[in-house]
Amino acid sequence: MSDRYASFAHTGPGRALVKRLGLPDPPRLRRHRPGDPLTTAQVRLDAASGGRLVEPLAKLLDSAGVEISGPAGGTTTPAGSTATPVGGTTASAGTATGPGDGAGSRVPPQAALLFDATGITDSSGLRALFDFFHPLARSLQPSGRVVVFGTPPESCTTPREATVQRALEGLTRSIGKEFGRGTTAQLVYVAPGAERAVESTLRFLLSGRSAYVSGQVVRIGRAEVPEVDWTRPLDGRIALVTGAARGIGAKVAEVLAADGAQVVALDVPAAGDALAEVANAVGGTAVQLDLTAPDAPLRLADHLADRHGRVDVVVHNAGITRDKTLGRMNPDWWDSVLEVNLSSQERINDVLLDRELIPRGGRLVGVSSIAGIAGNRGQTNYATSKAGVIGLVHSMAPVLAERGITVNAVAPGFIETRLTARIPLVLREAGRRMNSMAQGGLPVDVAQAIAWFASPGSAGVTGNVVRVCGQSLLGA
Ligand code: NAD
């Protein structure tokens, strides 16, 4: 599953050739390693006048040991900024100078640019975004982070406010495509009153855990967030991972275990040996079960009830493809894909919920696909099932919210696994390069996004479908 082109592009001659021919230039992405700090340099934080998030954000960053530059940190402010610092008075221009300022540019390298846009209530106020980002656009380190915070349009009090808050999406998605060098850019909508529920998402988006997540819109709602040990957020939690014998599922088991979870790894009996290896490696247990068997939900529920008395995190990762154009597709291929990827998950959720095996604070995480968003030739069955996973997230979120359980899904793009290694070369190269990172993602990228959803800190994160696709052009 090695990306030989990227390896070559990282060599001296490769770099020169890539530059001369204008070929895709895949950056080395900063990925999380245990013990890594959240950021590798200071973070610029600012707000449009009246922003309600800048103060809580500054406190969160401070308590996480992140150095803040700009008004909220009290050091510098971008030249010409119309933004208002914490405390309400506009600081004088500091060391930052903008693009086109040539040798005079003295903006120190920034790990992230964070902007609280919740104070913008009218389209004329959008200028604050330009004033903030324009002078700083070239100050970001490689694998830098851009996060704009807004108010969900549906929670806005006037049509004008809803209009400008929706406009923020255009900015962040474009920055993701424009800044390059592994920069990610996201829009985080924080509902009024949910200011304290932001921390798990802020930590995920700033860190190397979100290396391959870009151009996304995340919604955070009001929720009571418990105390979280951010080094082992899943300590004491029981996490079921289906399809855990290999690929993405095996990595999910590993990452959840590293975050402290006790993992129950499930896969088909035919994958028993590989499954046992994964379970042993993460200090978890293995369950050999075909999810499509009629008695699978009951057997699984009995197992979880007998062994653990509950399950806190359920990751529905098991999935199959049976690709053919619709007119040539065997009906069994349609049925089996829908059965594994969607129907079996619904049946399992129903039984686990009926028997109250998922307690308050529980987390359901689905694995969709960008094919479920954009559709894909030869994958009508797969795309239908994966769009169904998105439907499940949206339809179940309000129902489960009453029980204090969240439901979200990741939608991976091109991830380097055995599945994608089998794609013919030309298509494979297209899949790899046609995204803002000019490379495929790794199973760990998907696993880290799942771990973010699974965190007790993500109590306010529900009903979200977040793509782990390097901002793929497909379905954008
Ligand atoms: P994979 O084929 O390597 O692993 C899937 C696992 O699910 C296998 O171990 C398989 O035995 C298990 N499984 C299949 N049917 C099962 C059943 N009936 N009962 C129990 N286990 C079953 O696939 P992967 O690439 O690791 O993908 C994992 C998930 O991510 C899938 O849902 C897939 O659709 C999704 N996805 C993958 C990519 C990618 O690029 N690899 C992209 C988008 C979405």
Short mmCIF file of C-alpha atoms and ligand atoms in Angstrom, two decimals:
data_model
loop_
_atom_site.label_atom_id
_atom_site.label_comp_id
_atom_site.label_asym_id
_atom_site.label_seq_id
_atom_site.Cartn_x
_atom_site.Cartn_y
_atom_site.Cartn_z
CA MET A 1 0.00 0.00 0.00
CA SER A 2 2.99 2.28 -0.42
CA ASP A 3 2.56 5.51 -2.30
CA ARG A 4 5.70 5.38 -4.44
CA TYR A 5 4.99 8.69 -6.12
CA ALA A 6 4.82 10.50 -2.76
CA SER A 7 8.03 8.80 -1.59
CA PHE A 8 9.78 9.93 -4.79
CA ALA A 9 8.34 13.47 -4.53
CA HIS A 10 9.93 13.76 -1.08
CA THR A 11 13.46 13.08 -2.42
CA GLY A 12 15.70 15.93 -3.67
CA PRO A 13 15.44 15.06 -7.39
CA GLY A 14 11.75 14.25 -6.96
CA ARG A 15 11.03 17.64 -5.42
CA ALA A 16 12.81 19.40 -8.29
CA LEU A 17 10.92 17.40 -10.93
CA VAL A 18 7.54 17.92 -9.24
CA LYS A 19 8.18 21.66 -9.14
CA ARG A 20 9.43 21.91 -12.73
CA LEU A 21 6.54 19.92 -14.20
CA GLY A 22 3.88 21.33 -11.89
CA LEU A 23 2.93 17.85 -10.69
CA PRO A 24 0.90 17.19 -7.53
CA ASP A 25 3.09 17.81 -4.52
CA PRO A 26 1.94 15.65 -1.61
CA PRO A 27 3.12 17.24 1.65
CA ARG A 28 4.28 15.17 4.61
CA LEU A 29 1.35 15.39 7.00
CA ARG A 30 1.88 15.94 10.72
CA ARG A 31 0.25 12.96 12.41
CA HIS A 32 -0.22 12.47 16.12
CA ARG A 33 2.36 10.53 18.10
CA PRO A 34 1.82 9.69 21.77
CA GLY A 35 3.09 12.49 23.96
CA ASP A 36 2.94 15.11 21.19
CA PRO A 37 1.85 18.59 22.26
CA LEU A 38 -1.39 19.85 20.73
CA THR A 39 0.42 22.35 18.54
CA THR A 40 4.04 22.92 17.58
CA ALA A 41 3.95 26.73 17.62
CA GLN A 42 1.77 29.59 18.77
CA VAL A 43 -1.84 29.90 17.68
CA ARG A 44 -3.47 33.11 16.46
CA LEU A 45 -6.92 33.69 17.90
CA ASP A 46 -9.16 36.61 17.08
CA ALA A 47 -12.83 37.45 16.80
CA ALA A 48 -15.25 39.65 14.96
CA SER A 49 -16.75 42.25 17.22
CA GLY A 50 -19.26 40.66 19.60
CA GLY A 51 -17.99 37.11 19.23
CA ARG A 52 -19.21 34.92 22.10
CA LEU A 53 -16.59 32.19 21.70
CA VAL A 54 -13.26 33.97 21.76
CA GLU A 55 -13.09 34.10 25.53
CA PRO A 56 -13.97 30.44 26.21
CA LEU A 57 -11.61 29.44 23.38
CA ALA A 58 -8.77 31.47 24.87
CA LYS A 59 -9.35 29.78 28.22
CA LEU A 60 -9.38 26.32 26.67
CA LEU A 61 -6.19 26.96 24.73
CA ASP A 62 -4.53 28.35 27.80
CA SER A 63 -5.47 25.37 29.95
CA ALA A 64 -4.22 23.05 27.19
CA GLY A 65 -0.83 24.82 27.32
CA VAL A 66 -1.15 26.41 23.88
CA GLU A 67 0.50 29.79 23.43
CA ILE A 68 -1.90 32.31 21.92
CA SER A 69 -0.73 35.19 19.78
CA GLY A 70 -2.87 38.08 18.61
CA PRO A 71 -5.37 40.07 20.63
CA ALA A 72 -6.73 37.14 22.61
CA GLY A 73 -3.19 36.32 23.72
CA GLY A 74 -2.33 39.96 24.19
CA THR A 75 0.78 39.98 21.99
CA THR A 76 0.13 41.13 18.43
CA THR A 77 -2.77 41.89 16.15
CA PRO A 78 -2.89 41.73 12.37
CA ALA A 79 -2.34 45.02 10.60
CA GLY A 80 -5.60 46.63 9.62
CA SER A 81 -7.67 44.10 11.57
CA THR A 82 -11.21 45.16 12.31
CA ALA A 83 -11.44 42.38 14.83
CA THR A 84 -12.08 43.07 18.47
CA PRO A 85 -9.83 41.51 21.09
CA VAL A 86 -11.01 39.93 24.30
CA GLY A 87 -11.93 42.77 26.61
CA GLY A 88 -13.40 44.82 23.77
CA THR A 89 -10.64 47.27 22.83
CA THR A 90 -8.83 47.02 19.53
CA ALA A 91 -5.10 46.49 19.99
CA SER A 92 -2.68 48.45 17.86
CA ALA A 93 -0.97 46.80 14.91
CA GLY A 94 1.76 44.45 16.01
CA THR A 95 4.47 42.65 14.14
CA ALA A 96 2.23 41.05 11.53
CA THR A 97 2.58 42.25 7.98
CA GLY A 98 0.76 40.90 5.02
CA PRO A 99 1.22 39.14 1.71
CA GLY A 100 3.07 41.36 -0.72
CA ASP A 101 5.07 42.91 2.06
CA GLY A 102 8.08 40.95 0.84
CA ALA A 103 11.18 40.91 3.01
CA GLY A 104 9.41 43.05 5.57
CA SER A 105 7.09 40.18 6.57
CA ARG A 106 7.67 39.49 10.25
CA VAL A 107 4.71 37.30 11.19
CA PRO A 108 6.15 34.52 13.34
CA PRO A 109 5.20 31.01 12.23
CA GLN A 110 1.72 30.10 13.40
CA ALA A 111 0.47 26.57 14.08
CA ALA A 112 -3.14 27.62 13.64
CA LEU A 113 -5.37 30.53 12.79
CA LEU A 114 -8.60 30.52 14.77
CA PHE A 115 -11.36 33.02 14.16
CA ASP A 116 -14.57 33.47 16.10
CA ALA A 117 -17.11 34.69 13.55
CA THR A 118 -20.16 34.36 15.81
CA GLY A 119 -20.34 38.14 16.12
CA ILE A 120 -20.99 38.62 12.39
CA THR A 121 -24.69 39.25 11.86
CA ASP A 122 -24.73 41.07 8.53
CA SER A 123 -22.93 40.54 5.21
CA SER A 124 -20.94 43.75 5.58
CA GLY A 125 -19.34 42.16 8.64
CA LEU A 126 -17.76 39.41 6.53
CA ARG A 127 -14.91 41.84 5.85
CA ALA A 128 -13.54 40.91 9.29
CA LEU A 129 -12.60 37.51 7.84
CA PHE A 130 -10.54 39.07 5.09
CA ASP A 131 -8.90 41.44 7.54
CA PHE A 132 -7.91 38.55 9.79
CA PHE A 133 -6.75 35.98 7.23
CA HIS A 134 -5.21 38.20 4.56
CA PRO A 135 -2.14 39.34 6.53
CA LEU A 136 -1.66 35.91 8.09
CA ALA A 137 -2.30 33.66 5.09
CA ARG A 138 1.38 32.91 4.58
CA SER A 139 2.34 32.66 8.22
CA LEU A 140 1.05 29.12 8.78
CA GLN A 141 3.51 26.32 9.41
CA PRO A 142 3.26 23.19 7.24
CA SER A 143 0.28 21.08 8.39
CA GLY A 144 -1.19 24.30 9.80
CA ARG A 145 -4.74 24.54 11.01
CA VAL A 146 -7.52 26.99 10.19
CA VAL A 147 -10.71 26.86 12.23
CA VAL A 148 -13.56 29.35 11.91
CA PHE A 149 -16.25 29.24 14.58
CA GLY A 150 -19.79 30.25 13.75
CA THR A 151 -23.39 30.02 14.90
CA PRO A 152 -25.46 27.25 13.23
CA PRO A 153 -27.64 29.07 10.67
CA GLU A 154 -30.70 27.27 12.07
CA SER A 155 -30.03 28.84 15.48
CA CYS A 156 -29.63 32.40 14.17
CA THR A 157 -32.19 35.00 15.17
CA THR A 158 -32.48 36.87 11.84
CA PRO A 159 -32.34 35.80 8.17
CA ARG A 160 -29.36 38.12 7.65
CA GLU A 161 -27.41 36.50 10.43
CA ALA A 162 -28.27 33.01 9.11
CA THR A 163 -27.12 34.10 5.65
CA VAL A 164 -23.69 35.28 6.76
CA GLN A 165 -23.15 32.33 9.04
CA ARG A 166 -23.83 30.03 6.08
CA ALA A 167 -21.39 32.10 4.00
CA LEU A 168 -18.55 31.00 6.29
CA GLU A 169 -18.56 27.59 4.60
CA GLY A 170 -17.34 29.10 1.35
CA LEU A 171 -14.37 30.65 3.07
CA THR A 172 -13.18 27.60 5.00
CA ARG A 173 -13.66 25.18 2.13
CA SER A 174 -11.70 27.50 -0.17
CA ILE A 175 -8.90 28.01 2.32
CA GLY A 176 -8.61 24.21 2.53
CA LYS A 177 -8.08 24.12 -1.22
CA GLU A 178 -5.84 27.18 -1.37
CA PHE A 179 -3.35 27.17 1.51
CA GLY A 180 -1.68 23.83 0.69
CA ARG A 181 1.33 22.32 2.55
CA GLY A 182 -0.96 20.05 4.55
CA THR A 183 -3.11 22.88 5.94
CA THR A 184 -6.56 21.81 7.04
CA ALA A 185 -9.50 24.22 7.31
CA GLN A 186 -12.81 23.63 9.07
CA LEU A 187 -15.94 25.45 10.09
CA VAL A 188 -17.27 24.64 13.54
CA TYR A 189 -20.82 25.74 14.27
CA VAL A 190 -21.34 26.09 17.98
CA ALA A 191 -24.94 26.41 19.16
CA PRO A 192 -25.65 29.17 21.67
CA GLY A 193 -25.02 27.76 25.13
CA ALA A 194 -22.66 25.07 23.82
CA GLU A 195 -19.51 27.12 24.37
CA ARG A 196 -18.19 24.69 27.00
CA ALA A 197 -18.71 21.64 24.75
CA VAL A 198 -16.06 22.69 22.23
CA GLU A 199 -12.92 21.29 23.82
CA SER A 200 -12.78 17.75 22.36
CA THR A 201 -13.36 19.14 18.87
CA LEU A 202 -10.81 21.93 19.27
CA ARG A 203 -8.22 19.43 20.49
CA PHE A 204 -8.95 17.06 17.60
CA LEU A 205 -8.80 19.75 14.95
CA LEU A 206 -5.61 21.38 16.26
CA SER A 207 -3.71 18.14 16.72
CA GLY A 208 -2.07 15.77 14.27
CA ARG A 209 -5.07 13.48 14.80
CA SER A 210 -7.01 15.39 12.12
CA ALA A 211 -4.21 15.31 9.51
CA TYR A 212 -6.48 14.10 6.68
CA VAL A 213 -9.70 15.91 7.67
CA SER A 214 -10.25 19.15 5.79
CA GLY A 215 -13.04 21.31 4.39
CA GLN A 216 -15.50 19.97 6.96
CA VAL A 217 -18.39 21.53 8.81
CA VAL A 218 -18.90 20.31 12.37
CA ARG A 219 -21.92 21.10 14.54
CA ILE A 220 -21.68 21.22 18.31
CA GLY A 221 -24.79 21.38 20.45
CA ARG A 222 -25.44 22.01 24.13
CA ALA A 223 -24.41 19.15 26.34
CA GLU A 224 -23.07 18.39 29.76
CA VAL A 225 -19.45 17.46 29.28
CA PRO A 226 -17.85 15.39 32.04
CA GLU A 227 -14.27 15.85 33.27
CA VAL A 228 -12.00 14.26 30.66
CA ASP A 229 -8.50 12.89 31.03
CA TRP A 230 -7.25 13.98 27.61
CA THR A 231 -4.36 11.53 27.62
CA ARG A 232 -6.70 8.52 28.08
CA PRO A 233 -10.22 9.80 27.38
CA LEU A 234 -11.72 6.32 27.00
CA ASP A 235 -10.39 4.87 30.26
CA GLY A 236 -12.95 2.45 31.66
CA ARG A 237 -15.07 2.42 28.50
CA ILE A 238 -16.10 -0.72 26.63
CA ALA A 239 -15.81 -0.28 22.86
CA LEU A 240 -17.17 -2.69 20.26
CA VAL A 241 -15.47 -2.48 16.84
CA THR A 242 -16.95 -4.53 13.99
CA GLY A 243 -14.81 -5.63 11.06
CA ALA A 244 -11.77 -5.37 13.34
CA ALA A 245 -9.64 -8.16 11.86
CA ARG A 246 -7.88 -5.90 9.38
CA GLY A 247 -7.74 -2.56 7.56
CA ILE A 248 -9.46 0.41 9.12
CA GLY A 249 -11.21 -1.66 11.82
CA ALA A 250 -7.91 -3.06 13.16
CA LYS A 251 -6.57 0.50 13.43
CA VAL A 252 -9.74 1.70 15.16
CA ALA A 253 -9.27 -1.06 17.76
CA GLU A 254 -5.67 0.05 18.26
CA VAL A 255 -6.44 3.77 18.60
CA LEU A 256 -9.43 3.28 20.92
CA ALA A 257 -7.30 0.97 23.10
CA ALA A 258 -4.49 3.55 23.15
CA ASP A 259 -7.11 6.07 24.34
CA GLY A 260 -7.89 3.70 27.22
CA ALA A 261 -10.86 1.65 25.97
CA GLN A 262 -11.36 -2.03 26.58
CA VAL A 263 -11.96 -3.24 23.04
CA VAL A 264 -14.33 -5.99 21.92
CA ALA A 265 -13.12 -6.82 18.41
CA LEU A 266 -15.65 -8.49 16.12
CA ASP A 267 -15.28 -10.10 12.71
CA VAL A 268 -16.44 -13.12 10.72
CA PRO A 269 -15.29 -16.59 11.88
CA ALA A 270 -13.22 -16.96 8.68
CA ALA A 271 -11.06 -14.03 9.87
CA GLY A 272 -10.64 -15.62 13.32
CA ASP A 273 -6.82 -15.80 13.38
CA ALA A 274 -6.29 -12.20 12.28
CA LEU A 275 -9.01 -11.10 14.69
CA ALA A 276 -7.35 -12.89 17.61
CA GLU A 277 -4.08 -11.18 16.74
CA VAL A 278 -5.71 -7.74 16.79
CA ALA A 279 -7.56 -8.46 20.03
CA ASN A 280 -4.37 -9.71 21.72
CA ALA A 281 -2.33 -6.78 20.49
CA VAL A 282 -4.76 -4.29 22.05
CA GLY A 283 -5.45 -6.30 25.22
CA GLY A 284 -9.08 -6.75 24.19
CA THR A 285 -11.35 -9.70 23.44
CA ALA A 286 -12.44 -11.23 20.13
CA VAL A 287 -15.97 -12.12 19.02
CA GLN A 288 -16.30 -14.25 15.90
CA LEU A 289 -19.67 -13.49 14.41
CA ASP A 290 -21.20 -12.93 11.00
CA LEU A 291 -23.22 -9.75 11.50
CA THR A 292 -25.73 -10.81 8.90
CA ALA A 293 -26.70 -14.02 10.70
CA PRO A 294 -30.32 -13.79 11.89
CA ASP A 295 -29.31 -14.44 15.52
CA ALA A 296 -26.26 -12.09 15.41
CA PRO A 297 -27.87 -9.16 17.31
CA LEU A 298 -29.07 -11.39 20.14
CA ARG A 299 -25.80 -13.32 20.39
CA LEU A 300 -23.83 -10.09 20.42
CA ALA A 301 -26.10 -8.51 23.02
CA ASP A 302 -25.83 -11.64 25.22
CA HIS A 303 -22.05 -11.59 24.92
CA LEU A 304 -21.79 -7.91 25.87
CA ALA A 305 -24.29 -8.30 28.71
CA ASP A 306 -22.55 -11.38 30.17
CA ARG A 307 -18.99 -10.13 29.83
CA HIS A 308 -19.29 -6.40 30.43
CA GLY A 309 -22.86 -5.55 31.40
CA ARG A 310 -22.87 -2.75 28.81
CA VAL A 311 -21.14 -1.26 25.78
CA ASP A 312 -20.20 2.43 25.77
CA VAL A 313 -18.92 2.83 22.23
CA VAL A 314 -20.20 0.96 19.16
CA VAL A 315 -18.20 1.39 15.95
CA HIS A 316 -20.04 -0.08 12.96
CA ASN A 317 -17.02 -0.43 10.71
CA ALA A 318 -17.61 -3.79 8.98
CA GLY A 319 -18.38 -3.23 5.33
CA ILE A 320 -18.13 -4.90 1.96
CA THR A 321 -18.16 -3.88 -1.70
CA ARG A 322 -19.60 -5.91 -4.60
CA ASP A 323 -19.08 -3.57 -7.56
CA LYS A 324 -20.96 -3.82 -10.87
CA THR A 325 -23.04 -1.37 -12.85
CA LEU A 326 -26.69 -1.62 -11.87
CA GLY A 327 -27.88 -3.31 -15.08
CA ARG A 328 -25.31 -6.07 -14.68
CA MET A 329 -25.55 -6.52 -10.95
CA ASN A 330 -26.49 -9.85 -9.49
CA PRO A 331 -29.38 -9.40 -6.98
CA ASP A 332 -27.31 -11.20 -4.33
CA TRP A 333 -24.64 -8.51 -4.59
CA TRP A 334 -27.22 -5.83 -4.00
CA ASP A 335 -28.66 -7.71 -1.02
CA SER A 336 -25.38 -8.62 0.65
CA VAL A 337 -23.95 -5.09 0.49
CA LEU A 338 -27.13 -3.54 1.90
CA GLU A 339 -27.30 -6.27 4.53
CA VAL A 340 -23.72 -5.91 5.85
CA ASN A 341 -23.35 -2.16 5.44
CA LEU A 342 -26.72 -0.99 6.70
CA SER A 343 -29.49 -3.40 7.74
CA SER A 344 -27.41 -5.49 10.16
CA GLN A 345 -26.28 -2.30 11.90
CA GLU A 346 -29.87 -1.16 12.37
CA ARG A 347 -30.84 -4.54 13.85
CA ILE A 348 -27.88 -4.50 16.22
CA ASN A 349 -28.57 -0.94 17.34
CA ASP A 350 -32.21 -1.85 17.98
CA VAL A 351 -31.37 -4.82 20.19
CA LEU A 352 -28.59 -3.03 22.11
CA LEU A 353 -30.87 -0.06 22.72
CA ASP A 354 -33.94 -2.18 23.59
CA ARG A 355 -31.93 -4.05 26.19
CA GLU A 356 -30.49 -0.79 27.48
CA LEU A 357 -26.96 -2.02 27.03
CA ILE A 358 -25.78 1.39 25.78
CA PRO A 359 -25.79 3.71 28.79
CA ARG A 360 -26.02 7.51 28.96
CA GLY A 361 -22.81 8.89 27.49
CA GLY A 362 -22.88 6.10 24.89
CA ARG A 363 -21.46 6.66 21.43
CA LEU A 364 -22.58 5.14 18.13
CA VAL A 365 -20.19 5.69 15.24
CA GLY A 366 -20.91 4.65 11.67
CA VAL A 367 -18.53 4.34 8.76
CA SER A 368 -20.01 5.83 5.62
CA SER A 369 -17.98 6.74 2.52
CA ILE A 370 -17.63 9.65 0.14
CA ALA A 371 -19.36 7.30 -2.33
CA GLY A 372 -22.40 7.63 -0.07
CA ILE A 373 -22.25 11.41 -0.56
CA ALA A 374 -21.30 11.71 -4.22
CA GLY A 375 -22.39 8.35 -5.64
CA ASN A 376 -20.00 6.26 -7.68
CA ARG A 377 -20.19 4.44 -10.99
CA GLY A 378 -20.41 0.69 -10.43
CA GLN A 379 -21.33 1.16 -6.76
CA THR A 380 -25.08 1.77 -6.67
CA ASN A 381 -25.43 -0.86 -3.95
CA TYR A 382 -22.50 0.42 -1.88
CA ALA A 383 -23.38 4.11 -2.28
CA THR A 384 -27.00 3.38 -1.32
CA SER A 385 -25.87 1.57 1.82
CA LYS A 386 -23.39 4.30 2.76
CA ALA A 387 -25.92 7.09 2.13
CA GLY A 388 -28.18 5.03 4.40
CA VAL A 389 -25.54 5.26 7.14
CA ILE A 390 -25.76 9.05 6.82
CA GLY A 391 -29.55 8.80 6.99
CA LEU A 392 -29.24 6.70 10.12
CA VAL A 393 -27.05 9.34 11.78
CA HIS A 394 -29.46 12.15 10.98
CA SER A 395 -32.62 10.26 11.89
CA MET A 396 -31.29 8.68 15.08
CA ALA A 397 -29.47 11.71 16.51
CA PRO A 398 -32.57 13.43 17.95
CA VAL A 399 -34.01 10.14 19.19
CA LEU A 400 -30.80 9.13 20.94
CA ALA A 401 -30.20 12.61 22.34
CA GLU A 402 -33.07 11.97 24.76
CA ARG A 403 -31.05 9.05 26.14
CA GLY A 404 -27.77 11.01 26.29
CA ILE A 405 -26.26 8.96 23.45
CA THR A 406 -24.56 10.50 20.42
CA VAL A 407 -24.48 9.13 16.87
CA ASN A 408 -22.09 10.30 14.17
CA ALA A 409 -20.30 8.88 11.16
CA VAL A 410 -17.03 9.25 9.34
CA ALA A 411 -17.06 9.24 5.55
CA PRO A 412 -13.62 8.10 4.39
CA GLY A 413 -12.29 8.99 0.97
CA PHE A 414 -9.30 7.22 -0.51
CA ILE A 415 -7.66 5.34 2.36
CA GLU A 416 -4.56 3.21 1.79
CA THR A 417 -5.83 -0.31 2.52
CA ARG A 418 -5.95 -3.68 0.77
CA LEU A 419 -9.29 -2.57 -0.68
CA THR A 420 -7.82 0.46 -2.45
CA ALA A 421 -4.58 -1.36 -3.39
CA ARG A 422 -6.73 -3.53 -5.68
CA ILE A 423 -8.03 -0.55 -7.70
CA PRO A 424 -6.48 -0.36 -11.22
CA LEU A 425 -3.43 1.95 -11.32
CA VAL A 426 -4.86 4.92 -13.20
CA LEU A 427 -8.04 5.07 -11.11
CA ARG A 428 -5.98 4.53 -7.98
CA GLU A 429 -3.69 7.44 -8.80
CA ALA A 430 -6.69 9.66 -9.54
CA GLY A 431 -8.25 8.74 -6.18
CA ARG A 432 -5.01 9.44 -4.37
CA ARG A 433 -4.23 12.79 -5.93
CA MET A 434 -7.64 14.44 -6.41
CA ASN A 435 -7.79 15.98 -2.98
CA SER A 436 -6.24 18.94 -1.18
CA MET A 437 -3.48 16.73 0.29
CA ALA A 438 -2.57 15.10 -3.07
CA GLN A 439 -2.28 11.73 -1.30
CA GLY A 440 -4.37 8.93 0.16
CA GLY A 441 -5.24 8.86 3.84
CA LEU A 442 -4.15 6.17 6.27
CA PRO A 443 -6.41 3.92 8.37
CA VAL A 444 -5.16 5.80 11.43
CA ASP A 445 -6.70 9.02 10.08
CA VAL A 446 -10.14 7.41 10.05
CA ALA A 447 -9.50 5.80 13.43
CA GLN A 448 -8.57 9.11 15.03
CA ALA A 449 -11.76 10.77 13.78
CA ILE A 450 -13.75 7.87 15.23
CA ALA A 451 -11.88 8.27 18.54
CA TRP A 452 -12.86 11.95 18.61
CA PHE A 453 -16.55 11.03 18.20
CA ALA A 454 -16.12 8.30 20.84
CA SER A 455 -14.61 10.62 23.43
CA PRO A 456 -16.68 11.47 26.52
CA GLY A 457 -15.67 15.05 25.73
CA SER A 458 -17.72 14.90 22.51
CA ALA A 459 -21.07 14.89 24.33
CA GLY A 460 -22.23 17.87 22.23
CA VAL A 461 -21.12 16.33 18.94
CA THR A 462 -24.03 14.42 17.46
CA GLY A 463 -25.68 14.08 14.07
CA ASN A 464 -22.40 14.84 12.28
CA VAL A 465 -20.98 13.17 9.20
CA VAL A 466 -17.35 14.13 8.84
CA ARG A 467 -15.36 13.20 5.79
CA VAL A 468 -11.86 11.86 6.23
CA CYS A 469 -10.88 12.41 2.65
CA GLY A 470 -8.18 15.11 2.51
CA GLN A 471 -10.94 17.31 1.02
CA SER A 472 -11.52 15.06 -1.97
CA LEU A 473 -12.93 16.71 -5.07
CA LEU A 474 -15.49 13.89 -5.18
CA GLY A 475 -18.81 14.94 -3.71
CA ALA A 476 -17.43 18.26 -2.52
P1 NAD B 1 -11.67 -4.35 4.79
O1 NAD B 1 -12.34 -5.19 3.76
O2 NAD B 1 -10.19 -4.37 4.87
O3 NAD B 1 -12.25 -4.74 6.24
C1 NAD B 1 -13.61 -4.96 6.48
C2 NAD B 1 -13.76 -5.98 7.58
O4 NAD B 1 -15.16 -6.20 7.79
C3 NAD B 1 -13.13 -7.34 7.21
O5 NAD B 1 -12.27 -7.77 8.23
C4 NAD B 1 -14.34 -8.22 7.03
O6 NAD B 1 -14.09 -9.59 7.38
C5 NAD B 1 -15.35 -7.58 7.99
N1 NAD B 1 -16.71 -8.00 7.65
C6 NAD B 1 -17.28 -8.01 6.41
N2 NAD B 1 -18.50 -8.56 6.47
C7 NAD B 1 -18.74 -8.88 7.77
C8 NAD B 1 -19.82 -9.49 8.45
N3 NAD B 1 -20.92 -9.92 7.79
N4 NAD B 1 -19.70 -9.70 9.78
C9 NAD B 1 -18.59 -9.30 10.45
N5 NAD B 1 -17.54 -8.73 9.85
C10 NAD B 1 -17.60 -8.52 8.52
O7 NAD B 1 -12.23 -2.86 4.58
P2 NAD B 1 -11.63 -1.45 5.04
O8 NAD B 1 -11.01 -0.81 3.86
O9 NAD B 1 -10.85 -1.57 6.29
O10 NAD B 1 -12.99 -0.67 5.30
C11 NAD B 1 -13.60 -0.56 6.58
C12 NAD B 1 -14.85 0.30 6.43
O11 NAD B 1 -14.51 1.55 5.85
C13 NAD B 1 -15.91 -0.31 5.53
O12 NAD B 1 -17.18 -0.03 6.04
C14 NAD B 1 -15.69 0.43 4.21
O13 NAD B 1 -16.84 0.44 3.42
C15 NAD B 1 -15.31 1.80 4.72
N6 NAD B 1 -14.56 2.61 3.75
C16 NAD B 1 -13.30 2.26 3.34
C17 NAD B 1 -12.61 3.07 2.44
C18 NAD B 1 -11.22 2.76 1.97
O14 NAD B 1 -10.66 3.54 1.18
N7 NAD B 1 -10.59 1.67 2.40
C19 NAD B 1 -13.23 4.22 1.93
C20 NAD B 1 -14.52 4.54 2.35
C21 NAD B 1 -15.16 3.73 3.27
#
